[in-house]
Short mmCIF file of C-alpha atoms and ligand atoms in Angstrom, two decimals:
data_model
loop_
_atom_site.label_atom_id
_atom_site.label_comp_id
_atom_site.label_asym_id
_atom_site.label_seq_id
_atom_site.Cartn_x
_atom_site.Cartn_y
_atom_site.Cartn_z
CA MET A 1 -14.56 4.79 8.55
CA ARG A 2 -14.54 0.75 8.11
CA LYS A 3 -15.56 -0.85 11.31
CA PRO A 4 -12.80 -3.64 11.44
CA ILE A 5 -13.88 -7.31 11.53
CA ILE A 6 -12.48 -10.42 14.24
CA ALA A 7 -13.57 -13.64 12.55
CA GLY A 8 -12.85 -17.13 14.63
CA ASN A 9 -12.56 -19.96 12.19
CA TRP A 10 -12.93 -22.94 14.60
CA LYS A 11 -11.74 -25.42 11.38
CA MET A 12 -12.43 -28.59 12.45
CA ASN A 13 -12.83 -28.25 16.11
CA LYS A 14 -15.36 -28.16 18.53
CA THR A 15 -18.41 -31.32 19.79
CA VAL A 16 -21.27 -29.18 19.72
CA GLU A 17 -21.06 -29.38 24.04
CA GLU A 18 -17.60 -27.42 23.29
CA SER A 19 -18.76 -25.01 20.85
CA ILE A 20 -21.40 -23.75 23.04
CA ALA A 21 -19.42 -23.40 25.92
CA LEU A 22 -16.71 -20.76 24.15
CA SER A 23 -19.47 -18.99 22.03
CA ASN A 24 -21.18 -18.64 25.75
CA GLY A 25 -17.86 -17.24 27.56
CA ILE A 26 -16.70 -14.92 24.81
CA LYS A 27 -20.44 -13.51 24.67
CA ARG A 28 -19.60 -13.10 28.27
CA ASP A 29 -16.66 -11.20 27.80
CA LEU A 30 -16.81 -9.37 24.43
CA PHE A 31 -20.80 -7.71 25.08
CA ASP A 32 -19.75 -4.19 25.63
CA ILE A 33 -17.58 -4.62 22.06
CA ASP A 34 -18.21 -1.83 19.92
CA ASN A 35 -16.30 -0.67 17.34
CA ILE A 36 -15.47 -4.34 16.16
CA GLU A 37 -17.45 -6.98 14.30
CA ILE A 38 -16.85 -10.19 15.98
CA VAL A 39 -18.16 -12.84 13.56
CA LEU A 40 -17.73 -17.08 15.02
CA CYS A 41 -17.52 -19.32 11.93
CA PRO A 42 -17.35 -22.47 14.13
CA PRO A 43 -18.27 -26.64 12.05
CA PHE A 44 -21.58 -27.14 10.34
CA THR A 45 -22.83 -29.52 13.37
CA SER A 46 -22.52 -26.53 15.97
CA LEU A 47 -24.18 -24.13 14.15
CA THR A 48 -27.69 -24.48 15.34
CA ASP A 49 -26.35 -23.90 19.15
CA VAL A 50 -23.94 -20.92 18.45
CA SER A 51 -27.06 -19.61 16.72
CA ASP A 52 -29.16 -19.43 19.48
CA VAL A 53 -26.22 -18.85 21.97
CA ILE A 54 -25.31 -15.44 20.03
CA THR A 55 -28.46 -14.28 19.33
CA ASP A 56 -29.63 -10.50 20.02
CA THR A 57 -25.80 -10.27 20.66
CA ASN A 58 -22.78 -8.29 19.24
CA ILE A 59 -21.58 -10.94 17.41
CA SER A 60 -22.69 -12.74 14.21
CA LEU A 61 -22.64 -16.39 12.81
CA GLY A 62 -20.42 -17.22 10.10
CA ALA A 63 -19.60 -21.34 8.65
CA GLN A 64 -16.59 -22.13 7.05
CA ASN A 65 -17.96 -23.01 3.57
CA MET A 66 -20.97 -23.86 1.92
CA PHE A 67 -21.61 -25.10 -2.33
CA TRP A 68 -21.96 -23.26 -5.40
CA GLU A 69 -25.58 -25.03 -6.21
CA THR A 70 -28.68 -23.99 -4.07
CA LYS A 71 -30.12 -27.16 -3.72
CA GLY A 72 -30.20 -30.99 -5.48
CA ALA A 73 -28.46 -34.40 -5.79
CA TYR A 74 -24.77 -33.47 -4.14
CA THR A 75 -24.55 -35.28 -1.36
CA GLY A 76 -22.30 -34.47 1.87
CA GLU A 77 -22.36 -29.92 0.38
CA ILE A 78 -24.44 -27.69 2.29
CA ALA A 79 -25.90 -24.59 0.71
CA PRO A 80 -26.41 -21.41 1.14
CA ASP A 81 -30.10 -21.24 1.82
CA MET A 82 -29.57 -23.76 4.95
CA LEU A 83 -26.86 -21.94 6.14
CA LYS A 84 -29.40 -18.74 6.34
CA HIS A 85 -32.04 -20.15 8.29
CA VAL A 86 -29.94 -21.80 10.85
CA GLY A 87 -28.51 -17.78 11.43
CA CYS A 88 -25.41 -17.26 9.09
CA LYS A 89 -24.47 -14.04 8.68
CA TYR A 90 -20.62 -14.49 6.32
CA VAL A 91 -19.22 -17.76 4.44
CA ILE A 92 -15.71 -18.39 5.09
CA ILE A 93 -15.32 -19.15 0.46
CA GLY A 94 -11.41 -20.16 -0.53
CA HIS A 95 -9.33 -20.91 2.54
CA SER A 96 -5.90 -21.76 1.41
CA GLU A 97 -7.26 -25.48 2.84
CA ARG A 98 -9.53 -25.71 1.27
CA ARG A 99 -7.77 -24.61 -1.68
CA ALA A 100 -4.46 -27.03 -0.60
CA TYR A 101 -6.67 -30.03 0.27
CA PHE A 102 -10.21 -30.11 -1.58
CA GLY A 103 -8.88 -28.86 -5.03
CA GLU A 104 -10.90 -25.59 -4.76
CA THR A 105 -9.61 -23.14 -7.68
CA ASN A 106 -10.50 -19.30 -8.74
CA GLU A 107 -13.17 -20.45 -10.84
CA THR A 108 -14.71 -22.64 -7.86
CA VAL A 109 -13.96 -19.62 -5.36
CA ASN A 110 -15.91 -17.29 -7.87
CA LYS A 111 -19.06 -19.81 -8.81
CA LYS A 112 -18.57 -19.84 -4.80
CA VAL A 113 -18.97 -15.65 -4.32
CA LYS A 114 -21.61 -15.45 -6.54
CA THR A 115 -24.06 -18.42 -5.34
CA ALA A 116 -23.34 -16.87 -1.64
CA LEU A 117 -24.21 -13.33 -2.35
CA LYS A 118 -27.34 -13.97 -4.64
CA GLU A 119 -28.31 -16.32 -1.80
CA GLY A 120 -27.87 -12.89 1.16
CA LEU A 121 -24.31 -13.77 2.43
CA LEU A 122 -21.81 -11.88 2.56
CA PRO A 123 -18.84 -14.03 1.62
CA ILE A 124 -15.40 -13.61 3.50
CA MET A 125 -13.14 -14.21 0.25
CA CYS A 126 -9.45 -15.33 1.03
CA VAL A 127 -6.96 -14.61 -0.95
CA GLY A 128 -2.89 -15.33 0.20
CA GLU A 129 0.04 -17.12 -1.78
CA ARG A 130 2.30 -20.27 -0.33
CA LEU A 131 5.72 -20.36 0.79
CA GLU A 132 7.03 -20.80 -2.63
CA GLU A 133 5.72 -18.67 -4.61
CA ARG A 134 7.27 -15.90 -1.77
CA GLU A 135 10.49 -16.75 -1.92
CA SER A 136 10.20 -16.31 -5.98
CA GLN A 137 8.62 -12.93 -5.72
CA LYS A 138 5.40 -14.04 -7.39
CA THR A 139 3.33 -12.99 -4.36
CA PHE A 140 1.59 -10.05 -6.30
CA ASP A 141 1.31 -11.73 -8.75
CA VAL A 142 -0.88 -14.55 -6.95
CA ILE A 143 -2.46 -12.22 -5.23
CA SER A 144 -3.72 -10.36 -8.22
CA GLU A 145 -5.14 -13.60 -10.20
CA HIS A 146 -6.89 -14.51 -6.95
CA VAL A 147 -8.18 -11.69 -6.29
CA LYS A 148 -9.12 -10.77 -9.93
CA LYS A 149 -10.77 -14.11 -10.81
CA GLY A 150 -12.55 -14.81 -7.07
CA LEU A 151 -13.90 -11.02 -8.06
CA ALA A 152 -15.06 -12.18 -12.03
CA ASP A 153 -17.89 -10.52 -12.61
CA ILE A 154 -18.78 -9.40 -9.03
CA GLY A 155 -20.88 -6.00 -9.35
CA LYS A 156 -19.87 -2.47 -7.01
CA LYS A 157 -23.03 -3.16 -5.31
CA GLU A 158 -22.46 -6.61 -4.56
CA ILE A 159 -18.41 -6.12 -3.74
CA LEU A 160 -19.32 -3.44 -0.39
CA SER A 161 -20.97 -6.70 0.84
CA MET A 162 -17.55 -8.79 0.81
CA VAL A 163 -15.46 -9.09 3.41
CA ILE A 164 -11.38 -9.95 1.43
CA ALA A 165 -8.95 -12.29 3.87
CA TYR A 166 -5.50 -12.18 2.88
CA GLU A 167 -3.68 -15.64 4.14
CA PRO A 168 -0.62 -15.70 3.48
CA VAL A 169 -0.29 -19.82 3.13
CA TRP A 170 3.85 -19.91 5.53
CA ALA A 171 1.90 -17.75 8.40
CA ILE A 172 -0.97 -20.42 8.31
CA GLY A 173 -0.56 -22.37 11.62
CA THR A 174 2.91 -22.31 11.68
CA GLY A 175 3.36 -19.45 14.82
CA LYS A 176 5.22 -17.24 11.66
CA ASN A 177 2.59 -14.97 11.45
CA ALA A 178 4.21 -11.89 8.77
CA THR A 179 5.17 -8.43 10.19
CA PRO A 180 2.95 -5.40 9.71
CA ASP A 181 4.52 -4.56 6.99
CA GLN A 182 4.69 -7.49 5.11
CA ALA A 183 1.05 -7.46 5.50
CA GLN A 184 -0.35 -4.31 5.03
CA GLU A 185 2.51 -4.18 1.80
CA VAL A 186 0.24 -6.68 0.70
CA HIS A 187 -3.24 -4.94 1.88
CA LYS A 188 -2.33 -2.08 -0.47
CA PHE A 189 -2.03 -4.01 -3.04
CA ILE A 190 -5.74 -5.56 -2.82
CA ARG A 191 -7.45 -2.08 -2.16
CA ASP A 192 -5.33 -0.65 -5.15
CA ILE A 193 -6.48 -4.22 -7.34
CA LEU A 194 -9.97 -2.54 -6.04
CA ALA A 195 -10.02 0.86 -6.61
CA LYS A 196 -9.06 0.58 -10.28
CA LYS A 197 -12.45 -2.27 -10.44
CA TYR A 198 -15.14 -0.05 -8.71
CA GLY A 199 -13.21 2.87 -8.33
CA GLU A 200 -11.23 4.83 -4.92
CA LYS A 201 -14.31 5.05 -3.12
CA ILE A 202 -16.02 1.63 -2.89
CA SER A 203 -12.29 0.02 -2.62
CA GLU A 204 -12.01 2.23 0.36
CA GLU A 205 -15.03 0.84 2.17
CA ILE A 206 -14.19 -2.30 1.20
CA ARG A 207 -12.46 -4.83 5.14
CA ILE A 208 -9.60 -6.93 4.16
CA GLN A 209 -8.83 -8.87 7.00
CA TYR A 210 -5.05 -10.47 7.63
CA GLY A 211 -5.15 -14.08 8.51
CA GLY A 212 -2.07 -16.19 10.05
CA SER A 213 -0.72 -17.07 13.41
CA VAL A 214 -2.84 -14.23 14.79
CA LYS A 215 -2.56 -14.03 18.71
CA PRO A 216 -3.14 -11.49 21.22
CA ASP A 217 0.69 -10.29 21.35
CA ASN A 218 0.82 -9.29 17.16
CA ILE A 219 -3.49 -7.67 16.69
CA GLU A 220 -1.79 -4.43 17.77
CA SER A 221 0.38 -3.99 15.20
CA LEU A 222 -1.27 -4.99 12.83
CA ILE A 223 -4.08 -3.42 13.17
CA LYS A 224 -2.68 -0.51 13.38
CA GLU A 225 -1.82 -0.65 9.25
CA LYS A 226 -3.86 1.43 7.60
CA ASP A 227 -5.40 -1.19 5.27
CA ILE A 228 -5.51 -3.66 7.30
CA ASP A 229 -9.40 -3.82 9.27
CA GLY A 230 -9.05 -6.50 11.72
CA ALA A 231 -8.50 -10.28 11.21
CA LEU A 232 -9.51 -13.83 10.12
CA VAL A 233 -8.08 -15.91 13.01
CA GLY A 234 -7.70 -20.20 13.76
CA GLY A 235 -5.30 -21.52 16.60
CA ALA A 236 -5.83 -18.47 18.43
CA SER A 237 -9.77 -18.55 18.25
CA LEU A 238 -9.69 -21.56 20.20
CA LYS A 239 -9.57 -20.56 23.13
CA GLU A 240 -11.45 -18.65 24.92
CA GLU A 241 -8.75 -16.04 26.67
CA SER A 242 -7.06 -15.83 23.02
CA PHE A 243 -10.08 -14.84 21.54
CA ILE A 244 -10.95 -12.11 24.09
CA GLY A 245 -7.43 -11.02 23.97
CA ILE A 246 -7.52 -10.35 20.34
CA VAL A 247 -10.63 -8.47 20.43
CA LYS A 248 -9.80 -6.29 23.69
CA LYS A 249 -7.17 -5.97 22.21
CA SER A 250 -8.35 -4.60 18.57
CA SER A 251 -10.91 -2.85 20.49
CA GLU A 252 -8.40 -0.62 21.83
CA ALA A 253 -5.89 -0.52 19.20
CA VAL A 254 -8.14 0.64 16.79
CA LYS A 255 -9.00 3.85 18.91
CA GLU A 256 -5.67 5.20 17.91
CA LYS A 257 -5.94 4.53 14.63
P1 LIG B 1 -3.76 -19.04 12.53
O1 LIG B 1 -5.04 -19.67 10.92
O2 LIG B 1 -4.24 -18.08 12.85
O3 LIG B 1 -4.10 -21.10 12.99
O4 LIG B 1 -2.94 -19.37 11.52
C1 LIG B 1 -5.88 -18.92 10.05
C2 LIG B 1 -6.62 -19.72 8.81
O5 LIG B 1 -6.62 -20.12 8.82
O6 LIG B 1 -8.07 -19.16 9.06
#
């Protein structure tokens, strides 16, 4: 069975002090959760300190982005090895905000995924359609392109180290989450693409998270869906109570799954 993964994407929020306080609170309240993988993705400046807080706990560290080269003259960029050295296990790649504001494309996402895997980081690769694409019935075309191009040249062994995050852009930060049915439909579609490329057995092992306005009061119905293996949480991961609520409710809900 796939172990669900709940990751908090703090985006461009929290100073070092605030990050330490938040991660301490989360650690205190979630120490006994063992059926959900918990990941915190603070900004780069807080990675080292959050890493110290969560060492030897059930919480893993993730970064929000990285560059596809391993070192050199790339002012302002961060290499995968640097992330590993501060304790990162995961790295989010191709978040829709990076695609929208920083020119990331399926091709750059693919380059980053390949480098992350080569350097020993586990990519959380984000895919998702924009509102106008959903409204013009292009959801499945967009998702298919994001998944296929993002995973170009990724082999069977490597895909097993990856997490896919389905994040409909219209649901991110809007308070308007996809319904469990809408999300499940796309998750199943993604798993079918994976099954065609890697075989049924492997596709059943890959975790597909949902992201977009996840909160304590909607996580249960989402995570109970067959192909929804957790959540990538933005806004609600910035407050101790709401992130803790999401993880605890997930932990209960998956017991009945
Ligand atoms: P949100 O963000 O939970 O604030 O909608 C999700 C994300 O961008 O990962």
